[in-house]
Short mmCIF file of C-alpha atoms in Angstrom, two decimals:
data_model
loop_
_atom_site.label_atom_id
_atom_site.label_comp_id
_atom_site.label_asym_id
_atom_site.label_seq_id
_atom_site.Cartn_x
_atom_site.Cartn_y
_atom_site.Cartn_z
CA GLY A 1 109.42 116.52 91.54
CA ASN A 2 107.89 113.20 92.47
CA SER A 3 108.01 110.24 90.12
CA VAL A 4 107.15 106.53 90.08
CA THR A 5 108.75 103.90 87.88
CA GLN A 6 107.27 100.43 87.56
CA MET A 7 108.16 97.48 85.40
CA GLU A 8 106.60 97.33 81.97
CA GLY A 9 104.16 94.65 81.07
CA PRO A 10 102.43 92.65 80.18
CA VAL A 11 103.45 90.13 82.80
CA THR A 12 102.17 86.71 81.78
CA LEU A 13 101.96 83.96 84.40
CA SER A 14 100.33 80.61 84.89
CA GLU A 15 97.88 80.14 87.73
CA GLU A 16 99.57 79.55 91.13
CA ALA A 17 102.82 81.18 90.00
CA PHE A 18 104.66 83.73 92.14
CA LEU A 19 104.20 87.38 91.21
CA THR A 20 106.54 90.33 91.62
CA ILE A 21 105.87 93.73 90.08
CA ASN A 22 108.71 96.15 90.75
CA CYS A 23 108.09 99.77 91.74
CA THR A 24 110.62 102.44 92.64
CA TYR A 25 109.97 106.07 93.45
CA THR A 26 111.56 109.48 93.73
CA ALA A 27 110.07 111.90 96.22
CA THR A 28 110.95 114.59 98.68
CA GLY A 29 109.94 114.20 102.28
CA TYR A 30 108.01 111.17 103.50
CA PRO A 31 105.49 110.00 100.91
CA SER A 32 102.74 107.46 101.32
CA LEU A 33 102.83 104.60 98.83
CA PHE A 34 99.95 102.79 97.17
CA TRP A 35 99.11 99.99 94.81
CA TYR A 36 95.91 100.45 92.82
CA VAL A 37 94.31 97.78 90.62
CA GLN A 38 92.09 98.26 87.58
CA TYR A 39 90.06 95.24 86.51
CA PRO A 40 88.76 95.19 82.93
CA GLY A 41 85.99 97.72 82.44
CA GLU A 42 86.20 99.08 85.98
CA GLY A 43 87.71 102.07 87.76
CA LEU A 44 90.85 102.04 89.88
CA GLN A 45 90.55 100.44 93.31
CA LEU A 46 92.99 100.73 96.17
CA LEU A 47 94.70 97.38 96.68
CA LEU A 48 97.04 98.24 99.55
CA LYS A 49 99.03 101.09 101.02
CA ALA A 50 101.90 101.92 103.37
CA THR A 51 102.42 105.27 105.01
CA LYS A 52 105.90 105.02 106.52
CA ALA A 53 109.20 103.22 106.11
CA ASP A 54 109.19 99.45 106.80
CA ASP A 55 105.38 99.32 106.81
CA LYS A 56 103.92 96.34 104.97
CA GLY A 57 100.62 96.75 103.20
CA SER A 58 98.62 93.63 102.44
CA ASN A 59 95.27 92.69 100.93
CA LYS A 60 93.80 89.71 99.04
CA GLY A 61 97.09 87.82 99.30
CA PHE A 62 99.08 90.72 97.84
CA GLU A 63 101.70 92.49 99.89
CA ALA A 64 104.29 95.25 99.50
CA THR A 65 106.87 96.66 101.90
CA TYR A 66 107.86 100.33 102.02
CA ARG A 67 111.66 100.29 101.65
CA LYS A 68 113.08 103.76 102.15
CA GLU A 69 116.71 102.65 101.72
CA THR A 70 116.02 101.35 98.22
CA THR A 71 113.07 103.71 97.50
CA SER A 72 111.01 100.71 96.48
CA PHE A 73 107.51 99.31 97.02
CA HIS A 74 107.45 96.03 95.09
CA LEU A 75 104.15 94.16 94.83
CA GLU A 76 104.19 90.40 95.51
CA LYS A 77 101.75 87.52 95.64
CA GLY A 78 102.67 83.95 96.36
CA SER A 79 100.09 82.26 94.13
CA VAL A 80 98.19 84.19 91.49
CA GLN A 81 94.74 83.34 90.19
CA VAL A 82 93.10 83.97 86.84
CA SER A 83 90.90 86.55 88.58
CA ASP A 84 94.01 88.60 89.40
CA SER A 85 94.35 89.54 85.73
CA ALA A 86 94.23 93.33 85.73
CA VAL A 87 96.38 96.45 85.42
CA TYR A 88 98.33 97.35 88.56
CA PHE A 89 99.43 100.93 89.30
CA CYS A 90 102.02 101.99 91.83
CA ALA A 91 101.47 105.51 93.19
CA LEU A 92 102.65 107.93 95.82
CA SER A 93 101.33 110.97 97.60
CA ASP A 94 103.26 113.47 99.65
CA GLY A 95 101.12 112.62 102.68
CA SER A 96 100.22 116.19 103.61
CA GLY A 97 96.52 116.93 103.64
CA TYR A 98 94.59 116.31 100.46
CA SER A 99 97.34 114.88 98.30
CA THR A 100 97.28 114.38 94.60
CA LEU A 101 98.70 111.09 93.45
CA THR A 102 101.71 110.50 91.23
CA PHE A 103 101.27 107.26 89.28
CA GLY A 104 103.50 104.82 87.50
CA LYS A 105 102.54 103.76 83.98
CA GLY A 106 100.78 100.63 85.11
CA THR A 107 101.64 96.96 84.61
CA MET A 108 99.21 94.58 82.97
CA LEU A 109 99.08 91.12 84.54
CA LEU A 110 97.67 88.22 82.54
CA VAL A 111 97.15 84.94 84.37
CA SER A 112 96.31 81.83 82.39
CA PRO A 113 94.71 78.64 83.76
CA SER B 1 83.86 104.46 101.03
CA ALA B 2 82.59 106.50 98.11
CA VAL B 3 80.83 105.33 94.97
CA ILE B 4 81.50 107.42 91.89
CA SER B 5 79.35 107.40 88.78
CA GLN B 6 81.05 108.82 85.72
CA LYS B 7 79.28 109.49 82.42
CA PRO B 8 79.66 108.81 79.58
CA SER B 9 81.76 105.66 79.87
CA ARG B 10 83.01 106.14 76.32
CA ASP B 11 82.46 108.39 73.32
CA ILE B 12 83.74 108.97 69.83
CA CYS B 13 83.80 112.64 68.90
CA GLN B 14 84.61 114.76 65.87
CA ARG B 15 87.58 117.07 66.06
CA GLY B 16 86.68 120.65 66.90
CA THR B 17 83.72 119.68 69.08
CA SER B 18 83.49 119.60 72.88
CA LEU B 19 82.52 116.86 75.34
CA THR B 20 81.37 117.29 78.93
CA ILE B 21 82.09 114.45 81.35
CA GLN B 22 80.01 114.17 84.51
CA CYS B 23 81.12 112.83 87.89
CA GLN B 24 78.53 112.09 90.58
CA VAL B 25 79.53 110.96 94.09
CA ASP B 26 77.21 109.23 96.56
CA SER B 27 78.46 111.34 99.48
CA GLN B 28 79.63 114.88 100.06
CA VAL B 29 83.33 115.40 99.44
CA THR B 30 85.49 118.48 99.68
CA MET B 31 88.05 117.72 97.02
CA MET B 32 87.54 116.22 93.59
CA PHE B 33 90.31 115.53 91.10
CA TRP B 34 90.37 115.01 87.34
CA TYR B 35 93.06 112.81 85.76
CA ARG B 36 93.96 111.93 82.20
CA GLN B 37 95.44 108.62 81.08
CA GLN B 38 96.86 108.79 77.58
CA PRO B 39 97.45 105.52 75.71
CA GLY B 40 100.37 103.64 77.24
CA GLN B 41 100.98 106.37 79.81
CA SER B 42 100.40 106.83 83.50
CA LEU B 43 97.62 108.92 85.00
CA THR B 44 98.31 112.64 84.94
CA LEU B 45 96.48 115.12 87.14
CA ILE B 46 94.59 117.76 85.15
CA ALA B 47 93.11 119.83 87.98
CA THR B 48 91.77 119.87 91.51
CA ALA B 49 88.20 121.06 92.04
CA ASN B 50 87.13 122.44 95.40
CA GLN B 51 83.47 123.32 95.81
CA GLY B 52 82.88 127.07 95.79
CA SER B 53 86.14 128.08 94.21
CA GLU B 54 87.84 127.95 90.83
CA ALA B 55 89.62 124.77 89.92
CA THR B 56 93.39 124.64 90.27
CA TYR B 57 95.12 123.44 87.10
CA GLU B 58 98.40 121.59 86.80
CA SER B 59 101.18 122.70 84.53
CA GLY B 60 100.29 122.06 80.91
CA PHE B 61 96.52 122.27 81.44
CA VAL B 62 94.46 125.44 81.03
CA ILE B 63 90.93 126.41 81.90
CA ASP B 64 90.00 127.37 78.33
CA LYS B 65 90.75 123.84 77.15
CA PHE B 66 89.48 121.94 80.20
CA PRO B 67 86.80 124.02 81.97
CA ILE B 68 85.60 122.45 85.20
CA SER B 69 82.44 123.05 87.18
CA ARG B 70 81.89 122.14 90.83
CA PRO B 71 78.40 123.34 91.71
CA ASN B 72 78.01 121.31 94.91
CA LEU B 73 79.73 118.78 97.14
CA THR B 74 78.62 115.71 95.17
CA PHE B 75 79.04 116.69 91.52
CA SER B 76 81.60 117.96 89.04
CA THR B 77 81.99 118.20 85.28
CA LEU B 78 85.05 118.35 83.06
CA THR B 79 84.70 119.66 79.51
CA VAL B 80 87.25 118.82 76.84
CA SER B 81 86.97 121.74 74.41
CA ASN B 82 87.83 122.08 70.73
CA MET B 83 89.00 118.49 70.65
CA SER B 84 91.82 117.12 68.53
CA PRO B 85 93.00 113.50 68.13
CA GLU B 86 95.69 114.22 70.75
CA ASP B 87 92.90 114.49 73.33
CA SER B 88 92.04 110.81 72.87
CA SER B 89 92.52 109.43 76.38
CA ILE B 90 90.77 107.99 79.38
CA TYR B 91 89.56 110.72 81.74
CA LEU B 92 89.03 109.79 85.40
CA CYS B 93 87.34 111.52 88.28
CA SER B 94 88.67 110.93 91.79
CA VAL B 95 87.67 112.00 95.31
CA GLU B 96 89.13 111.98 98.81
CA GLN B 97 86.66 112.14 101.67
CA ALA B 98 89.20 113.44 104.17
CA PRO B 99 92.90 114.40 104.22
CA ASN B 100 95.37 111.51 104.02
CA THR B 101 92.67 108.94 103.27
CA GLU B 102 92.06 106.64 100.36
CA ALA B 103 91.33 108.12 96.94
CA PHE B 104 88.31 106.67 95.11
CA PHE B 105 88.01 106.63 91.35
CA GLY B 106 85.24 106.56 88.81
CA GLN B 107 85.35 103.95 86.06
CA GLY B 108 86.67 106.49 83.58
CA THR B 109 85.53 107.96 80.27
CA ARG B 110 87.28 106.57 77.20
CA LEU B 111 87.37 109.38 74.63
CA THR B 112 88.32 108.88 71.00
CA VAL B 113 88.61 111.94 68.76
CA VAL B 114 88.45 111.36 65.02
#
């Protein structure tokens, strides 16, 4: 079956530091890959996505590249802000019709001033 | 986009009782999904609810424990029945407006069973 593995947190960074949150997946076929973010007290929001190999998703300074050869979709940001503090979830869907999502465990990011 | 209102946002319940969680969407959607997030774990799909038909449950989840209603295209409920402390989790409602499009989530219901 499908599975997603992401690095455990919390990840603690100072403002303006570089961020990487690793995500690897196992899936049959050609999944779509997602990063969702959950700010304190809120629901999950889609941060970015990629639907095929070598696609790069980007949003709000975050980016991730769909690497089929390494089955990875690592999340990066060049300079984090305090407002980026949240829980980040890597997820995949099998891309066929209405697809249920398979999630990683989530990684908490804490950014200090 | 879709805006999802989920109620209650949190509750503390006695073991052996039941809680019904409501999910209201601001637009008509075909498919609604219910997920559970246990402490320190990832989100796990409980069931898929299609309007006009019985919900489809994932392995490990049964209708007697988690009955779901889907009376129309904008509303669904999930009931957690005969609760035990192991049911303490965050329960989330999710929708997709069309195939292969973004999934939208409610803010979740944080349930604690004592």
